[in-house]
Tab-separated table of C-alpha atoms and ligand atoms in Angstrom:
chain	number	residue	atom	x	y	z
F	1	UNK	CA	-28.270	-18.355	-12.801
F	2	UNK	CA	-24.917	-20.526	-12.066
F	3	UNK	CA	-23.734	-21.227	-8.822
F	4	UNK	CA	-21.554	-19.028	-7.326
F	5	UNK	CA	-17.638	-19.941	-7.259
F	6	UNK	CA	-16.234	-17.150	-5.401
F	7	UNK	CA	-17.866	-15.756	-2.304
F	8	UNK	CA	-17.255	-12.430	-1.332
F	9	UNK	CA	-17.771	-11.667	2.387
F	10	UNK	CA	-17.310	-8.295	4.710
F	11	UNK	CA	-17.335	-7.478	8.646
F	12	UNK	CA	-19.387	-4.548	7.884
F	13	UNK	CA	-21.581	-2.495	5.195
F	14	UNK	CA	-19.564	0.272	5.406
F	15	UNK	CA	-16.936	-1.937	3.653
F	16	UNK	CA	-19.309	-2.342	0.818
F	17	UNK	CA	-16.936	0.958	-0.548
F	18	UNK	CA	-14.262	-0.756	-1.061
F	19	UNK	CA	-15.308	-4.701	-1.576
F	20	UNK	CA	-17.337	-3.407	-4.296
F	21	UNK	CA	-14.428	-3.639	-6.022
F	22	UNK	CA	-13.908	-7.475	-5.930
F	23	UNK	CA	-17.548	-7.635	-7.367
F	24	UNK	CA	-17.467	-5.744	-9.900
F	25	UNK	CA	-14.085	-7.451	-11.409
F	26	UNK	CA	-15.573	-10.280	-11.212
F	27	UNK	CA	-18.665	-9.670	-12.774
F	28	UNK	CA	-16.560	-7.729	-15.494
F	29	UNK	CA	-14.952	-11.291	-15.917
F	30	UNK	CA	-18.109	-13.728	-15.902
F	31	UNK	CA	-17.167	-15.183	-12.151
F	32	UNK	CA	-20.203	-16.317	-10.438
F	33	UNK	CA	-20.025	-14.871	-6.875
F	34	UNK	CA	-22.036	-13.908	-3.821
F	35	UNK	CA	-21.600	-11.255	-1.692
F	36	UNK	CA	-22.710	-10.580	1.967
F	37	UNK	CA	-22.148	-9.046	5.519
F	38	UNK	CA	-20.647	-11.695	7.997
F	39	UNK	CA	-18.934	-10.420	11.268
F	40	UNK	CA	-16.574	-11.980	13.147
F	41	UNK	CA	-17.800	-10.795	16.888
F	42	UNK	CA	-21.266	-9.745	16.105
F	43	UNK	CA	-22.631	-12.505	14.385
F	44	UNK	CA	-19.684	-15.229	14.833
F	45	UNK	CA	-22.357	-17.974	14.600
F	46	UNK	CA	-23.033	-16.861	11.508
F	47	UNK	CA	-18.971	-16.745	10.179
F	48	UNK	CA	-18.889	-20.386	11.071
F	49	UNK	CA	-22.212	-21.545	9.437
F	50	UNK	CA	-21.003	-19.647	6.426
F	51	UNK	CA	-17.467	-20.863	5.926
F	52	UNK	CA	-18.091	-24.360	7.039
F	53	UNK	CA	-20.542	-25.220	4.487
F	54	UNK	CA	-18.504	-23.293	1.752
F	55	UNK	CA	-17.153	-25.752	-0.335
F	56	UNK	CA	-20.323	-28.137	0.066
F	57	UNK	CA	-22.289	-24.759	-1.105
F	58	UNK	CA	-19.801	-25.026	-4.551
F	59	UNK	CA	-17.455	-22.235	-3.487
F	60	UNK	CA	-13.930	-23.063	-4.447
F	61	UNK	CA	-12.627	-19.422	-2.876
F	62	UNK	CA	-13.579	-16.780	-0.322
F	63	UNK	CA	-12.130	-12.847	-0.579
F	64	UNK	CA	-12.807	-11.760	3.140
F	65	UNK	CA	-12.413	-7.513	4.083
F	66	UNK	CA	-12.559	-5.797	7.177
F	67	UNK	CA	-10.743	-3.231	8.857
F	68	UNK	CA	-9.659	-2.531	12.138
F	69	UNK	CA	-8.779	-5.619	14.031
F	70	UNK	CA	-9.659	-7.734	11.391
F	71	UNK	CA	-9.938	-11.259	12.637
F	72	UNK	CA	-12.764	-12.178	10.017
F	73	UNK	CA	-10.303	-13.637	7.295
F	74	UNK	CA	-8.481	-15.545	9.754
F	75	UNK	CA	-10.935	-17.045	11.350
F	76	UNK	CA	-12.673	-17.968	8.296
F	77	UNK	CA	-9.509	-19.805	7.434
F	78	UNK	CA	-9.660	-21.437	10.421
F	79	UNK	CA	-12.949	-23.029	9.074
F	80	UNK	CA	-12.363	-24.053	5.932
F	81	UNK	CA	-9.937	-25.290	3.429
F	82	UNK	CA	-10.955	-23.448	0.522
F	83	UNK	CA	-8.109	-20.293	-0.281
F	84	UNK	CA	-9.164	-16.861	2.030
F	85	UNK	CA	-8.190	-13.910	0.259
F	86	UNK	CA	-8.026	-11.347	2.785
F	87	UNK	CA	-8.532	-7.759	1.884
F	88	UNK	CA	-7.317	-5.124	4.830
F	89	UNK	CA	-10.092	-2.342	5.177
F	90	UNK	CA	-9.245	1.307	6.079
F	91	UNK	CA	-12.252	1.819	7.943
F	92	UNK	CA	-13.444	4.031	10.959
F	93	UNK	CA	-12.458	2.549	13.868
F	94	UNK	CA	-8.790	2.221	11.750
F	95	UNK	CA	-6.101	3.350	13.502
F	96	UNK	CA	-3.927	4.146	9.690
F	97	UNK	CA	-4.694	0.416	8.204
F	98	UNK	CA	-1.782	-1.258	9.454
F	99	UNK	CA	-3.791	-2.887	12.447
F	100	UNK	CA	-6.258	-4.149	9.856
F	101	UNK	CA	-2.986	-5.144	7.035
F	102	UNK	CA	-1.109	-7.220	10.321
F	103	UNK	CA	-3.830	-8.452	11.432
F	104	UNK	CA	-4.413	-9.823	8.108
F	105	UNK	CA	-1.319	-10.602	7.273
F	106	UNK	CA	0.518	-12.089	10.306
F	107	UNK	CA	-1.413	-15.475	10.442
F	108	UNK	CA	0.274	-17.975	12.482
F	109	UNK	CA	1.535	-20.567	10.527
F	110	UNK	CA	-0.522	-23.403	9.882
F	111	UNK	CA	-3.938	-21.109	8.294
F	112	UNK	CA	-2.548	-18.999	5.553
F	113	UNK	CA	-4.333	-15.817	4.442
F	114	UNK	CA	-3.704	-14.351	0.828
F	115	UNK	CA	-3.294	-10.789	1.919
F	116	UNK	CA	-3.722	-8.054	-0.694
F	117	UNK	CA	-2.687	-4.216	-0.434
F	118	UNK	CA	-4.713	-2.288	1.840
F	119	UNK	CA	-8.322	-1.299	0.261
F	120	UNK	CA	-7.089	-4.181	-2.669
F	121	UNK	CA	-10.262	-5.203	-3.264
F	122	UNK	CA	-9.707	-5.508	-6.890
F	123	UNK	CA	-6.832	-7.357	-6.403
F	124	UNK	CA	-7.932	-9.590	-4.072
F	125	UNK	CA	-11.256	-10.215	-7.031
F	126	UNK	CA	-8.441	-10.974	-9.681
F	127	UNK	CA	-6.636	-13.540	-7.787
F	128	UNK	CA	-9.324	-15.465	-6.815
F	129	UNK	CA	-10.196	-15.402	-10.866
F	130	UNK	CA	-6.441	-16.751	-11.069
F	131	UNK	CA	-7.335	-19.135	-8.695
F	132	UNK	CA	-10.220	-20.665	-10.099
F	133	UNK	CA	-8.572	-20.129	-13.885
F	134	UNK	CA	-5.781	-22.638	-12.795
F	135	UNK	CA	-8.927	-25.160	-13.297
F	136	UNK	CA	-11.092	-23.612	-15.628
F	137	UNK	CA	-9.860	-22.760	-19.713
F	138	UNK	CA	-12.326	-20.020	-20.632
F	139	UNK	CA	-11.236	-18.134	-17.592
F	140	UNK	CA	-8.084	-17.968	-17.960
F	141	UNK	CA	-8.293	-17.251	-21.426
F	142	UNK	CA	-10.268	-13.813	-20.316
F	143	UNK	CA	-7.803	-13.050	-17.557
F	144	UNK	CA	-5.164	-13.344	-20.738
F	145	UNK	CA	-7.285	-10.416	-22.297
F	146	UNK	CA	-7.444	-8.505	-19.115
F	147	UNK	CA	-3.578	-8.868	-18.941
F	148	UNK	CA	-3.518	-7.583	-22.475
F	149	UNK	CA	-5.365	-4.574	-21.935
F	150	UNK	CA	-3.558	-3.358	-19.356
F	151	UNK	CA	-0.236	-3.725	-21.113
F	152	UNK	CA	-1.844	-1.876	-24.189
F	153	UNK	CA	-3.494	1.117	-21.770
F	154	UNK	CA	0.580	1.371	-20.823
F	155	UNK	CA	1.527	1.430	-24.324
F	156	UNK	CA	-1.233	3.828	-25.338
F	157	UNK	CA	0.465	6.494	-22.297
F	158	UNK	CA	4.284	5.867	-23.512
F	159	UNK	CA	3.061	7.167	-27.272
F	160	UNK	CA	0.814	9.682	-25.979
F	161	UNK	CA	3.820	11.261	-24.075
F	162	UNK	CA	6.307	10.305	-26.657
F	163	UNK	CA	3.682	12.089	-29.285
F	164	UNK	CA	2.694	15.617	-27.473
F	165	UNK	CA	5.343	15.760	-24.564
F	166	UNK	CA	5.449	15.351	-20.912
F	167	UNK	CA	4.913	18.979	-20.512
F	168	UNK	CA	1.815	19.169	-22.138
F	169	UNK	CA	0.639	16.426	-20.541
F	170	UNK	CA	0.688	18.121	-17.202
F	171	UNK	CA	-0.789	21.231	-18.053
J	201	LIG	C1	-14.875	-4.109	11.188
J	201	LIG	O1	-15.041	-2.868	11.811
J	201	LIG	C2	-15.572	-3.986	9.866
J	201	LIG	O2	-14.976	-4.852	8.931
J	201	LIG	C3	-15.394	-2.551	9.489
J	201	LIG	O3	-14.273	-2.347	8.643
J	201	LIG	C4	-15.122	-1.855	10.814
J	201	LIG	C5	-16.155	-0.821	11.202
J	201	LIG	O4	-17.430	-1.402	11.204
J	201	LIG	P1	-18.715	-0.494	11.387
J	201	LIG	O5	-18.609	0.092	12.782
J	201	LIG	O6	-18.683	0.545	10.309
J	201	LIG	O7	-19.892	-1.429	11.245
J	201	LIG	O8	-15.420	-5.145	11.926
């Protein structure tokens, strides 16, 4: 089993819903990854331990989610120098997603945070393919195909509207 490149972290299980998504794109795409629970306030020990030994571990970038005030992507960029992808979690305690999105988003300068869409798990899973396909051929050679097959899916809709008609197609 190869080392994982890409580690996938969450402030809670009940993100697991949406981070899946990260996952499974990079699975779909032959990433190594890992993917745990680390929490900011509950187990902050454990946030440090993990994102300071990052990059000796092999990871080269970390996609962090959480919701509500979600200071876990921040602070992991606090810790490290590898690229935090931070993915803004509608989530329970939520108040619409915007706390978790500006929280996210509005890092001081100094410790960026990549900030996808809110829920953008899958997003945040294909830029940190990008990121490691600025180094590595075969990669970006399948994120090529990926961006090929979702220009054809977009071709395949024009013709099948152009074919049977817009009306048809919303009955
Ligand atoms: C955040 O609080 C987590 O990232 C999660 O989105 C939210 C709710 O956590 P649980 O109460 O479901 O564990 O820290």
């Amino acid at each position: 089993m190869s080392k994982p490149m890409v580690g996938i972290i969450m402030g809670s299980q009940s993100d697991l819903k949406i981070m899946k998504e990260a996952a499974e794109f990079l699975e779909a795409i032959k990433i190594p990854f890992e993917l745990t629970v680390v929490s900011a306030h509950r187990t902050p020990k454990r946030m440090v331990d993990y994102a300071s030994s990052a990059r000796s571990r092999g990871l080269k970038v970390i996609v962090a989610g959480a919701g509500g005030a979600a200071h876990l992507p921040g602070m992991v960029a606090s810790l490290t120098s590898l690229p935090v992808i931070g993915v803004p979690v509608k989530s329970s305690n939520s108040i619409d997603g915007w706390d978790s999105v500006l929280s996210i988003l509005q890092m001081p300068s100094g410790v960026p945070v990549a900030t996808v869409a809110l829920n953008g798990a899958k997003n945040a899973g294909i830029l940190a393919a990008q990121i490691i396909g600025t180094s590595d051929k075969n990669i970006a050679k399948r994120l090529d195909q990926y961006k090929s097959s979702l220009q054809k899916k977009v071709e395949e809709s024009f013709a099948e509207i152009e074919r049977k008609g817009w009306k048809k197609l919303t009955e």
